[in-house]
Tab-separated table of C-alpha atoms and ligand atoms in Angstrom:
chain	number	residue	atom	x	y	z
A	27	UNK	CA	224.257	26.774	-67.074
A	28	UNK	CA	221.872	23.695	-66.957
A	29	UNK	CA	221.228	24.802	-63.056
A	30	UNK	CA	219.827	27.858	-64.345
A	31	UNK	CA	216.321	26.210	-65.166
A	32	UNK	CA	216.098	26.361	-61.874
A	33	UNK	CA	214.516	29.420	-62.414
A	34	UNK	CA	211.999	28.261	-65.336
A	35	UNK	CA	210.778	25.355	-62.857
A	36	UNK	CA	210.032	27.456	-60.373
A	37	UNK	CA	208.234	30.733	-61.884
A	38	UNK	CA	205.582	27.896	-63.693
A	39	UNK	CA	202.986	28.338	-60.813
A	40	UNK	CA	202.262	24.965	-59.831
A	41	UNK	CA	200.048	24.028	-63.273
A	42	UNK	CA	202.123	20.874	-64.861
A	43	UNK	CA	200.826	17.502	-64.910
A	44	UNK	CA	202.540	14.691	-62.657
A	45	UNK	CA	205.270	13.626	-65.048
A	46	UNK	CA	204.652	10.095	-67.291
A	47	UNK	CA	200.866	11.191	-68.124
A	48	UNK	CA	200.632	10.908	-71.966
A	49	UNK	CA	196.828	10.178	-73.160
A	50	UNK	CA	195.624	12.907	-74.769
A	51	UNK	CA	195.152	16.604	-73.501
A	52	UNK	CA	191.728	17.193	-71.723
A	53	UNK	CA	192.542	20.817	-72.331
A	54	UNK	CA	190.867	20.822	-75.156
A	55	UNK	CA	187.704	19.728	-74.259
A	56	UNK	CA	187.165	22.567	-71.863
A	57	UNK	CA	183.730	23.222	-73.208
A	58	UNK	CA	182.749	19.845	-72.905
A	59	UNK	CA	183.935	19.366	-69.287
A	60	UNK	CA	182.043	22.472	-68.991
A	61	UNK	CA	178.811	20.734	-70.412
A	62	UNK	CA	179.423	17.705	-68.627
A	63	UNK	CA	179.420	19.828	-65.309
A	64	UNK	CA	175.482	20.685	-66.291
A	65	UNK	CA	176.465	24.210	-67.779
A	66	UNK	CA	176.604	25.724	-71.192
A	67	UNK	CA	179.580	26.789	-72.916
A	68	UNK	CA	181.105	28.268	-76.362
A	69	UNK	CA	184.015	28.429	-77.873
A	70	UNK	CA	184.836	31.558	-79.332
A	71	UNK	CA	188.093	32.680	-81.636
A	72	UNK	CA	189.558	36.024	-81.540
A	73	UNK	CA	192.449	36.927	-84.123
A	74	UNK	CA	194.604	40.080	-82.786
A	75	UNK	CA	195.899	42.639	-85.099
A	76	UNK	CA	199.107	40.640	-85.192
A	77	UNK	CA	197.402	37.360	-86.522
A	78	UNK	CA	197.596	35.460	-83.682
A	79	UNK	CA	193.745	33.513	-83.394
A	80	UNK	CA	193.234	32.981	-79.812
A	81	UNK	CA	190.491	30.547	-78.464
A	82	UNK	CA	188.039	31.652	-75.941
A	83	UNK	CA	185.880	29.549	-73.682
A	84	UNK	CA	181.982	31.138	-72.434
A	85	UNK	CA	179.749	29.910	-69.728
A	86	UNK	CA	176.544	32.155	-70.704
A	87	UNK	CA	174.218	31.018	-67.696
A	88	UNK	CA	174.523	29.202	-64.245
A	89	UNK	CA	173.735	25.599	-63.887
A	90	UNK	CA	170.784	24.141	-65.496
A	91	UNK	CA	170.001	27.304	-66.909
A	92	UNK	CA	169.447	27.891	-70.855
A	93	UNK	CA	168.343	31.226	-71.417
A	94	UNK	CA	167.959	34.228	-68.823
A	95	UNK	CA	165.561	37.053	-68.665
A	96	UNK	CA	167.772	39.398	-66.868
A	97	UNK	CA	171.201	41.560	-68.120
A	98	UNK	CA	174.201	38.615	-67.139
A	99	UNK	CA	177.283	41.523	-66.664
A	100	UNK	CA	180.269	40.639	-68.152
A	101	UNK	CA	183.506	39.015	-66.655
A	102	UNK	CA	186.739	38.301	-68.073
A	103	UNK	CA	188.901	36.219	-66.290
A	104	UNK	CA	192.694	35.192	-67.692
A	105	UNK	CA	194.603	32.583	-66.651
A	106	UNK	CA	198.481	32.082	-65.481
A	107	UNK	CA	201.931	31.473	-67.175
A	108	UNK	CA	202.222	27.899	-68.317
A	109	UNK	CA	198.289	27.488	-67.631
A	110	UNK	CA	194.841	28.133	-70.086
A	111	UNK	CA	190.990	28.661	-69.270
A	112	UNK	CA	190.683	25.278	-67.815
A	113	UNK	CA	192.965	26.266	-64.591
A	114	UNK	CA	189.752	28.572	-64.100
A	115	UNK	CA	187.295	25.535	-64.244
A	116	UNK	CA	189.789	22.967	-62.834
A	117	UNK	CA	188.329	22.849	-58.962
A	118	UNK	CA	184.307	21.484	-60.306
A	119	UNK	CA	181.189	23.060	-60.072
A	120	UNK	CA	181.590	23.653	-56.598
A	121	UNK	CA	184.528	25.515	-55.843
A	122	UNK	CA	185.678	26.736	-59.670
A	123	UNK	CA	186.163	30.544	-60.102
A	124	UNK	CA	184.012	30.530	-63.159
A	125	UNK	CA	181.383	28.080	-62.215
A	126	UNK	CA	180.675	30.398	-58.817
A	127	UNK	CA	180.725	33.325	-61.130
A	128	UNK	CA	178.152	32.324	-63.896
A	129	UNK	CA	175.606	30.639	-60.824
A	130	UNK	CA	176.173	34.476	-58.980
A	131	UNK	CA	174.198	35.988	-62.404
A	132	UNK	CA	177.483	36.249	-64.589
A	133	UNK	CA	177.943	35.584	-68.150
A	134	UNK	CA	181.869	34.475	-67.777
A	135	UNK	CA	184.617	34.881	-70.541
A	136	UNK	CA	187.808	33.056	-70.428
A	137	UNK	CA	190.833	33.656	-72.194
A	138	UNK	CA	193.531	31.892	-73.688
A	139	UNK	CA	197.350	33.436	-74.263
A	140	UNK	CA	199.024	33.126	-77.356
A	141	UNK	CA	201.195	30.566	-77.202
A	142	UNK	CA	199.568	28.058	-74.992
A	143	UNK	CA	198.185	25.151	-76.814
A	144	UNK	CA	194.511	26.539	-77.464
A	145	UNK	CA	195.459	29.249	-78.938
A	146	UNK	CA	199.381	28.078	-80.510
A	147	UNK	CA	197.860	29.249	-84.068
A	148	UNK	CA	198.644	32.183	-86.750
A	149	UNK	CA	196.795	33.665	-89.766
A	150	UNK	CA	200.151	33.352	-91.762
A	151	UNK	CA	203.195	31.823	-89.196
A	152	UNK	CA	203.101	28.324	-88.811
A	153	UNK	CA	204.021	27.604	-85.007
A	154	UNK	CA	206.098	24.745	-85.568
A	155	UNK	CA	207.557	25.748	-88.571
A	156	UNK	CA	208.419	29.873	-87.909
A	157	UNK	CA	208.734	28.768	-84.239
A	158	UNK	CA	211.520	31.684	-83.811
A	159	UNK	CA	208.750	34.084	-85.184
A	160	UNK	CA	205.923	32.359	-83.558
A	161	UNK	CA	207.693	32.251	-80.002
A	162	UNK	CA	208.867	35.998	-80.191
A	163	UNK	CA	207.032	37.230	-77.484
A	164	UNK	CA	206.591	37.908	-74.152
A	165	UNK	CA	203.458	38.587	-71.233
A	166	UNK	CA	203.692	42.535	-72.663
A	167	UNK	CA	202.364	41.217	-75.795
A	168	UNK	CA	200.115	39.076	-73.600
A	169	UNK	CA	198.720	42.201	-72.251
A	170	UNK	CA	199.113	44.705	-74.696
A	171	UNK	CA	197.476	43.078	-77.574
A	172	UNK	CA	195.791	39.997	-76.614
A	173	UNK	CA	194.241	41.243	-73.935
A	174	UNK	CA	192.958	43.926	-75.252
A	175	UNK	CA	191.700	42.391	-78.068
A	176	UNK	CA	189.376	39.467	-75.770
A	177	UNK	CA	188.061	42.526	-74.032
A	178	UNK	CA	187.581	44.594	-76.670
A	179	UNK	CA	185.812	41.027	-78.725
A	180	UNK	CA	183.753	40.364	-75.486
A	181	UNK	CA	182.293	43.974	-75.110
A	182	UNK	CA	181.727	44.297	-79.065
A	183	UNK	CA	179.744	40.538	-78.823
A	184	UNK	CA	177.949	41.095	-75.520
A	185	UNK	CA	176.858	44.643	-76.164
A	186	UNK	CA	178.384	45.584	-72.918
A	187	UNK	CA	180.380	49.111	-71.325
A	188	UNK	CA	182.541	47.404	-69.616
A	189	UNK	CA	183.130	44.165	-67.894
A	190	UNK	CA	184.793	42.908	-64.617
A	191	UNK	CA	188.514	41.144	-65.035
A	192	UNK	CA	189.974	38.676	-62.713
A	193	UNK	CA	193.859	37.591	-63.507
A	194	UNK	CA	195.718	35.302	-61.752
A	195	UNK	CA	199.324	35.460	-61.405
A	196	UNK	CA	200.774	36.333	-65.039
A	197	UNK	CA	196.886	37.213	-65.720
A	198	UNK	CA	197.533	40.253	-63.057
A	199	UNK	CA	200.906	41.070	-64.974
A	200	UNK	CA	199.176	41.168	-68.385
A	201	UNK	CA	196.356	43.506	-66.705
A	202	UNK	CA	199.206	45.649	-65.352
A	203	UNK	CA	200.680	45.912	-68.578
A	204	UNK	CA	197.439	46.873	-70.303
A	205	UNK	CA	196.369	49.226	-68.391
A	206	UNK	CA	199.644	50.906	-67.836
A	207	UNK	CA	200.419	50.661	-71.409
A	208	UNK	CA	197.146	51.962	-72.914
A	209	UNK	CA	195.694	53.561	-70.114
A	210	UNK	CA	192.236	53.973	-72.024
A	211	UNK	CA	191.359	50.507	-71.417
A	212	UNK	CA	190.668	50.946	-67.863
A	213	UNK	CA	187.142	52.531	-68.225
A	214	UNK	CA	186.509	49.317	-69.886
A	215	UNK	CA	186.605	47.527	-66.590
A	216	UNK	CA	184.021	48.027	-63.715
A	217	UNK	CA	186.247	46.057	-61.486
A	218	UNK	CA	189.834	44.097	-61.383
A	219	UNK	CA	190.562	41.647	-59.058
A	220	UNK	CA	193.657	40.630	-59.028
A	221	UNK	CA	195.345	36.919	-57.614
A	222	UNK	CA	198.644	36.727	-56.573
A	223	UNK	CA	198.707	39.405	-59.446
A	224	UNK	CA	202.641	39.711	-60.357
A	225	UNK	CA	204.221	42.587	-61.129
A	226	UNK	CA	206.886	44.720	-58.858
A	227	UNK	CA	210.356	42.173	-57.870
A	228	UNK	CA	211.769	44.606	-55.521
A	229	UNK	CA	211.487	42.068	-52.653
A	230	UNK	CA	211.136	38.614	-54.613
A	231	UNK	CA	210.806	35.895	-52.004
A	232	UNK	CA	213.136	33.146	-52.947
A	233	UNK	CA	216.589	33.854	-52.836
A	234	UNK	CA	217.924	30.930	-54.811
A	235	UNK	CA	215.829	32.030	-57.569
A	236	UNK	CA	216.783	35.180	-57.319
A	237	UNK	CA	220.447	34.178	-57.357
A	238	UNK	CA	219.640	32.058	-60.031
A	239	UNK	CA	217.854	34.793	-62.330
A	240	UNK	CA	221.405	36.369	-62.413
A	241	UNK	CA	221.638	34.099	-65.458
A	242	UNK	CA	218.227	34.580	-67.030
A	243	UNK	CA	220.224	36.328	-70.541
A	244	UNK	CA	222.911	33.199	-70.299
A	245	UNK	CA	220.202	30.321	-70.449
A	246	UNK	CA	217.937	32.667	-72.692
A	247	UNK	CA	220.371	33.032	-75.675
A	248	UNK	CA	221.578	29.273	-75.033
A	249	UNK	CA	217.582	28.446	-75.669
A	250	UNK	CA	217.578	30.150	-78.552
A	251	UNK	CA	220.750	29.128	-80.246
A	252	UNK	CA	219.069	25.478	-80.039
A	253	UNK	CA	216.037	26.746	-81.125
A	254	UNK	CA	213.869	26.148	-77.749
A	255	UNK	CA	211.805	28.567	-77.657
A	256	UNK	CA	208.632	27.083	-76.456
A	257	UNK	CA	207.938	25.721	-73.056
A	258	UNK	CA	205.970	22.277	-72.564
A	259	UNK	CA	205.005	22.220	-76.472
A	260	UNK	CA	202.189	20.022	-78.059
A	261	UNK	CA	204.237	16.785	-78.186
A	262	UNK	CA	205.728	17.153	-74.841
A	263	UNK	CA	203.889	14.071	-73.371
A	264	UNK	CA	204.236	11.649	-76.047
A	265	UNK	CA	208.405	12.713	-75.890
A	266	UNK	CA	209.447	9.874	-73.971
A	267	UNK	CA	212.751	11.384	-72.598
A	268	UNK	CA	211.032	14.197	-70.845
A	269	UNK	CA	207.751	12.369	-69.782
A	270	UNK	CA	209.162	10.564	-66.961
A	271	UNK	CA	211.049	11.896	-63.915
A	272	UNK	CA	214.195	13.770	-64.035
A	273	UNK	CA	217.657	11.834	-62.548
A	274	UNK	CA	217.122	9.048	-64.648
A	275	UNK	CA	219.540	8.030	-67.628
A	276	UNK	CA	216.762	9.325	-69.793
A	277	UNK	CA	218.103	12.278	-69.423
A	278	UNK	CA	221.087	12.206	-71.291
A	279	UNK	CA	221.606	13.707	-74.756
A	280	UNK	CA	221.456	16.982	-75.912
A	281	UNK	CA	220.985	20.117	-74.284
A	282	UNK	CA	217.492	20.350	-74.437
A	283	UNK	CA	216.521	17.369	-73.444
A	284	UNK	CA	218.524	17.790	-70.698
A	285	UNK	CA	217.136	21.661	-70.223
A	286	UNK	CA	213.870	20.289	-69.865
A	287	UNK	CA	214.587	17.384	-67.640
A	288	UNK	CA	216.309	19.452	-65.507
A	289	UNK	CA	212.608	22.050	-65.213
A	290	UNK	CA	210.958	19.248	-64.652
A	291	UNK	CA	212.623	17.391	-62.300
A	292	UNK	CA	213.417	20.951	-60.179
A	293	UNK	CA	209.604	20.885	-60.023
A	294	UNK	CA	208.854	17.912	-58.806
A	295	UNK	CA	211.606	18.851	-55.551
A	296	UNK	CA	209.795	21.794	-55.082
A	297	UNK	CA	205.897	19.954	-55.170
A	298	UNK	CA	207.660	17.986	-52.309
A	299	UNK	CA	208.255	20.678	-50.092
A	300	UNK	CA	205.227	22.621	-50.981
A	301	UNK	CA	202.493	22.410	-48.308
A	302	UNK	CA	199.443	21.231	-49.751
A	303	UNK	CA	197.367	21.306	-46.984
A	304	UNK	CA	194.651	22.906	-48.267
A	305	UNK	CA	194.974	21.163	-51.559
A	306	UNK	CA	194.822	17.167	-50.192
A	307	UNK	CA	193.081	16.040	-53.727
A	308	UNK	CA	196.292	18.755	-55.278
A	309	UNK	CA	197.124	15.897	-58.008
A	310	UNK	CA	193.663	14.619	-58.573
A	311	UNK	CA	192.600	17.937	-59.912
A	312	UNK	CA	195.474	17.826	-62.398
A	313	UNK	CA	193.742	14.320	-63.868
A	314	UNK	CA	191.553	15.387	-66.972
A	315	UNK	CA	193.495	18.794	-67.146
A	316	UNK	CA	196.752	19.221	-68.938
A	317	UNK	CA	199.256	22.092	-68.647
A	318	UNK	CA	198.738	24.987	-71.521
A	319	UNK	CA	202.591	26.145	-73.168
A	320	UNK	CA	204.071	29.559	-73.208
A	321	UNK	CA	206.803	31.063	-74.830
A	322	UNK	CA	210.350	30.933	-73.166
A	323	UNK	CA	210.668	34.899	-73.410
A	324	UNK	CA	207.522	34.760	-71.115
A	325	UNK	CA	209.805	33.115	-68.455
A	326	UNK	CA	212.994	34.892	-69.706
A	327	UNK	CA	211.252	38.306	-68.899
A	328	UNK	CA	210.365	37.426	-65.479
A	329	UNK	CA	214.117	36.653	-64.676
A	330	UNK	CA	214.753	40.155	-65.994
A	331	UNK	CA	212.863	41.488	-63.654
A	332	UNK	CA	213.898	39.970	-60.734
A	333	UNK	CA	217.662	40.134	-61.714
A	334	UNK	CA	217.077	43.881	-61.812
A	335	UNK	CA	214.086	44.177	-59.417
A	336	UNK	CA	211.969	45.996	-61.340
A	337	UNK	CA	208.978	46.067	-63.406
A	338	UNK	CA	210.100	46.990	-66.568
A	339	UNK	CA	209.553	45.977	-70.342
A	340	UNK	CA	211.742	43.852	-72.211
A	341	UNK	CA	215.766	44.225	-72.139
A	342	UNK	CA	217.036	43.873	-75.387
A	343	UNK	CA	221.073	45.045	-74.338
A	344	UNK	CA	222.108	48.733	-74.217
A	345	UNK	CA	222.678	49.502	-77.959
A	346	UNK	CA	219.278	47.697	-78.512
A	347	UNK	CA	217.576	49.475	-75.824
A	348	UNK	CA	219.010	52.812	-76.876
A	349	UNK	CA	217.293	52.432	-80.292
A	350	UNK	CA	213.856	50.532	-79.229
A	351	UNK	CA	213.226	53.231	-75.971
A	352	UNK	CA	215.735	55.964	-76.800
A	353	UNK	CA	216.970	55.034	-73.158
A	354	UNK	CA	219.859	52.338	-72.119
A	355	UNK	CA	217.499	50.957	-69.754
A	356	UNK	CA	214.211	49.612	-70.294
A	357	UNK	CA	211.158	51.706	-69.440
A	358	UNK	CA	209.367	50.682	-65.952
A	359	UNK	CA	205.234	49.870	-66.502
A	360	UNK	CA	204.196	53.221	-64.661
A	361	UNK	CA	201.264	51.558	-62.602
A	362	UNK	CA	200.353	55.340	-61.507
A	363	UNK	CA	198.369	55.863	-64.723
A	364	UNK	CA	195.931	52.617	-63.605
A	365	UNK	CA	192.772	54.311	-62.707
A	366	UNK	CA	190.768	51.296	-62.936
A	367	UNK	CA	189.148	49.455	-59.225
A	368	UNK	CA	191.496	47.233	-58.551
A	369	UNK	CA	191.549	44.436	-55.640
A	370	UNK	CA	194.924	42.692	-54.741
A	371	UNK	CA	194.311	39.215	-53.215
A	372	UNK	CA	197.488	38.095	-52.064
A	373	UNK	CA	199.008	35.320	-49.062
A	374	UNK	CA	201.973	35.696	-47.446
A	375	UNK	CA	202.965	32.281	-48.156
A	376	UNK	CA	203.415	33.165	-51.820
A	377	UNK	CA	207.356	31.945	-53.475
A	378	UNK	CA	206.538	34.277	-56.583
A	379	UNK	CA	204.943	37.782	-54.829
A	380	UNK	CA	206.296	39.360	-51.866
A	381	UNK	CA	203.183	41.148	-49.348
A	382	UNK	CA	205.983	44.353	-49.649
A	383	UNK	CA	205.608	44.168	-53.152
A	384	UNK	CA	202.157	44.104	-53.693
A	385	UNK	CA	201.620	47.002	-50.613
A	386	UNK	CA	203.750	49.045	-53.343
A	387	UNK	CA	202.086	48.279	-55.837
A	388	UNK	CA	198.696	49.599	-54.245
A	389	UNK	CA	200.530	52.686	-53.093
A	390	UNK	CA	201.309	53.578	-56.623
A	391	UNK	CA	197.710	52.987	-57.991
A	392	UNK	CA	195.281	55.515	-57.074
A	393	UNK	CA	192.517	53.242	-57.044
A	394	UNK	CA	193.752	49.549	-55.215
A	395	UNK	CA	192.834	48.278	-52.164
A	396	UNK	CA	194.712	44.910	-51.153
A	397	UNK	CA	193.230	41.722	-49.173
A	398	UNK	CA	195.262	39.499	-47.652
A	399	UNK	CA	193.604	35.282	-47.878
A	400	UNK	CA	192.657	34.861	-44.535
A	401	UNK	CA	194.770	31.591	-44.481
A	402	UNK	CA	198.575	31.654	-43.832
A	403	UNK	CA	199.274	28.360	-45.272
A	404	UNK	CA	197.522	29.640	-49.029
A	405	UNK	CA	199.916	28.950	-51.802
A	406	UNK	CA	200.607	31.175	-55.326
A	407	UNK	CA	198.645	28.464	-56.946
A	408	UNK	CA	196.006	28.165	-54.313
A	409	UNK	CA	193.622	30.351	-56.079
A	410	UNK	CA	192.563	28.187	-58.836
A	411	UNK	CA	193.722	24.603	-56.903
A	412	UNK	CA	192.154	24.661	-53.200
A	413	UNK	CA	188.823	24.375	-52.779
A	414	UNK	CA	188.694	26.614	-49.699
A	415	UNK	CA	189.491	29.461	-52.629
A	416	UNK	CA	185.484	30.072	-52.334
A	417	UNK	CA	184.992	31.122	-49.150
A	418	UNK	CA	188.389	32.730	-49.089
A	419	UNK	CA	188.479	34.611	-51.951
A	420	UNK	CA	185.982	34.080	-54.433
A	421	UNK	CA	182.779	34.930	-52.143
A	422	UNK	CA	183.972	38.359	-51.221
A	423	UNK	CA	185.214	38.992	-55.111
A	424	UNK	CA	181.482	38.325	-56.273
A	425	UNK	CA	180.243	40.044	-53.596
A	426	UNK	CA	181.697	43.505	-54.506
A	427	UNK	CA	180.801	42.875	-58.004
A	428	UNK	CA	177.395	42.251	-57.392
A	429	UNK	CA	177.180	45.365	-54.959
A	430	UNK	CA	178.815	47.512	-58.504
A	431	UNK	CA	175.835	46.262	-60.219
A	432	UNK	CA	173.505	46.705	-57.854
A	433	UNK	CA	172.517	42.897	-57.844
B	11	NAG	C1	211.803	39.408	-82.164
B	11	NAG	O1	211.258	40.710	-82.036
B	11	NAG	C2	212.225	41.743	-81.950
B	11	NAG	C3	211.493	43.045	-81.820
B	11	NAG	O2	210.578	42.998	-80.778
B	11	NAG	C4	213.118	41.753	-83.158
B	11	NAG	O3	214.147	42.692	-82.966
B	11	NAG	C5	213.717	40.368	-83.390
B	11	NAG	O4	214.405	40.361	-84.615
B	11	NAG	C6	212.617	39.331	-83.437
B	11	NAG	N1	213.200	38.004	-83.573
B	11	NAG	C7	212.672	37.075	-84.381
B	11	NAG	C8	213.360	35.772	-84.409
B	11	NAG	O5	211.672	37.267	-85.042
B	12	NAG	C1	185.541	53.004	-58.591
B	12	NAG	O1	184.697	52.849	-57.471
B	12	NAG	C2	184.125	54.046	-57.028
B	12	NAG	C3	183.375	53.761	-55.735
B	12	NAG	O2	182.776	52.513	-55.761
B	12	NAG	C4	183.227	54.616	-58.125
B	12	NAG	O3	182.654	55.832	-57.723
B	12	NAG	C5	184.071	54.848	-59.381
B	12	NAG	O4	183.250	55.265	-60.451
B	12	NAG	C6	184.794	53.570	-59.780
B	12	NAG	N1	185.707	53.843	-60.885
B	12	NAG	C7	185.688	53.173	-62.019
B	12	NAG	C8	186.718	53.568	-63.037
B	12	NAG	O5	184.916	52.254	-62.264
């Protein structure tokens, strides 16, 4: 059962910290790296209908700037499973997503998850304490309700129509969700750009995994029977038996420490096959940043999916399903009812998101275009870790959103 992380390693996207690191999390200090870089920043706090208060991270003007005559449109961008804002800010002033965006006239919004560590607090649940509770979620919650509620926050505070979103990997899942879900919030967005957005398994690339997700309910209801269900929580780099490298004796003990040596050390094999060509300074840019948390049902989800290769909401079992849906089987997201402008960036060299996939995708959207990055070797993580993610991707995206509002 153990092997069966397998799975968990490999659907975290690429964001965890080289193992052993355990001063304290740069993650949050996001505004201040922010400042530091010669920008302004804000934090802001959002609390959803369902209590959750989720922090939110602003860069109002481009570099050196302080105030600004002229309108500053809107952008939202939200971040990937396991990651937070900073994964958005993680690549400098040069070559950062947001940086580009608030220098190209952009006043930038990022969000935070519930869940990850900036935003792993509750008007009435305790996270550590009600951790069941807490933890009970999944990216359809992600998408559904704390989306919704940073866009709905960022339009209400800005005085704004509609703004421009930008998701990478789980942050293109929660879009899909949205926007599927409550269709109405796609006239809130004058453009979506998607990165490596996830969302239809029919084709998932990596067999093992796929093999592996077979077992996604197994390890799932192990998790919870031992009460794991966060991934990489707050204390995770001070606990000694999971801050070093897996293999070692350290790993011993019970099943959870061994469940998370196992993800961890499955990681590190699979950072040693990855190409990182285009990422040479890959572990530098981790120094300063720190990985963000996310519930296990996140993860557990995602197995779903690709067991049954489909993008569908969450299986609770037949008899549960029956009563939840009115339907044994869980109802797919129907992407045809997302009217929004979307772009799909993807690469071919992506382990999470197969090009068939995300060509289906687009056929079942009636307003999607897809670009493929320009550079074979691109990774799933790629778009927030290689610097050549500028003139790749992030020129063109800024581009078309300057020609929607006529800038
Ligand atoms: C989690 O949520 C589901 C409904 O979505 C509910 O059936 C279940 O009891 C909840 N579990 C906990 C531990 O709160
Ligand atoms: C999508 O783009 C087209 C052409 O640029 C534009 O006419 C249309 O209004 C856009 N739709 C939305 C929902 O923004």
């Amino acid at each position: 059962m153990i092997r069966g992380t397998f799975l968990i390693s490999l659907l975290m996207c690429g964001y965890s910290l080289p193992a052993g690191r355990e001063e304290k999390s740069a993650l949050f200090e996001v505004p201040e790296i922010i400042i530091s870089n010669g920008y302004q920043a804000e934090r802001h706090h959002v609390i959803t209908p369902d209590g959750y208060i989720l922090e939110m991270h602003r860069i109002p003007f481009g570099r050196h700037q302080t105030t600004s005559e002229v309108r500053r449109p809107a952008v939202f961008l939200m971040h990937g499973l396991l990651s937070a804002s900073n994964s958005y800010i993680a690549l400098g002033p040069e070559y950062s997503i947001s940086y580009n965006l608030a220098d190209a006239g952009f006043d930038v919004w990022m969000g935070n998850a519930r869940g990850n560590r900036l935003s792993r607090r509750h008007t009435t649940l305790d996270p550590d304490v009600d951790k069941s509770e807490f933890f009970n979620f999944s990216w359809e919650e992600i998408g559904m309700i704390d989306v919704a509620a940073m866009i709905d926050y960022v339009l209400e505070f800005t005085g704004e129509e509609k703004l421009h979103y930008v998701g990478h990997s789980q942050g293109g899942t929660s879009f899909l969700v949205l926007a599927s879900m409550r269709p109405e919030y796609n006239e809130k967005l004058s453009s979506v750009n998607l990165l490596a957005g996830v969302g239809y398994m029919n084709h998932f690339p990596n067999k093992n995994l796929g093999a592996t997700a077979l077992l996604t309910d197994v390890i799932y209801v192990a998790a919870l029977a031992v009460g794991f269900v966060e991934v990489y929580p707050p204390d995770f780099d001070r606990s000694l038996p999971w801050g070093k490298t897996a293999g070692t004796d350290r790993c011993t003990g019970n099943l959870e420490t061994q469940y998370m040596c196992d993800l961890i050390g499955v990681r590190h094999l699979v950072r040693e096959n990855e190409s990182v060509s285009g990422t040479s300074d890959f572990l530098d840019i981790f120094e300063g940043h720190d990985i963000g948390g996310a519930a296990l049902k996140q993860i557990a989800h995602y197995g779903q999916n690709i067991r049954d290769k489909a993008f569908r909401r969450w299986n609770y079992g037949l008899i549960q399903n029956l009563r939840i849906y009115g339907k044994v089987a869980p109802p797919a997201y129907d992407l045809s009812l997302i009217t929004a402008n979307v772009t799909m960036h993807y690469t071919v060299n992506d382990i999470l998101l197969d090009e068939r996939d995300v060509l289906a995708m687009a056929a079942d959207m009636p307003n999607t275009v897809v670009r493929k990055v320009a550079r074979d070797t691109f990774l799933h993580e790629d778009f927030v870790l290689a610097k050549d993610v500028k003139e790749l991707v992030t020129d063109f995206m800024i581009e078309s959103m300057l020609q929607i509002e006529h800038m």
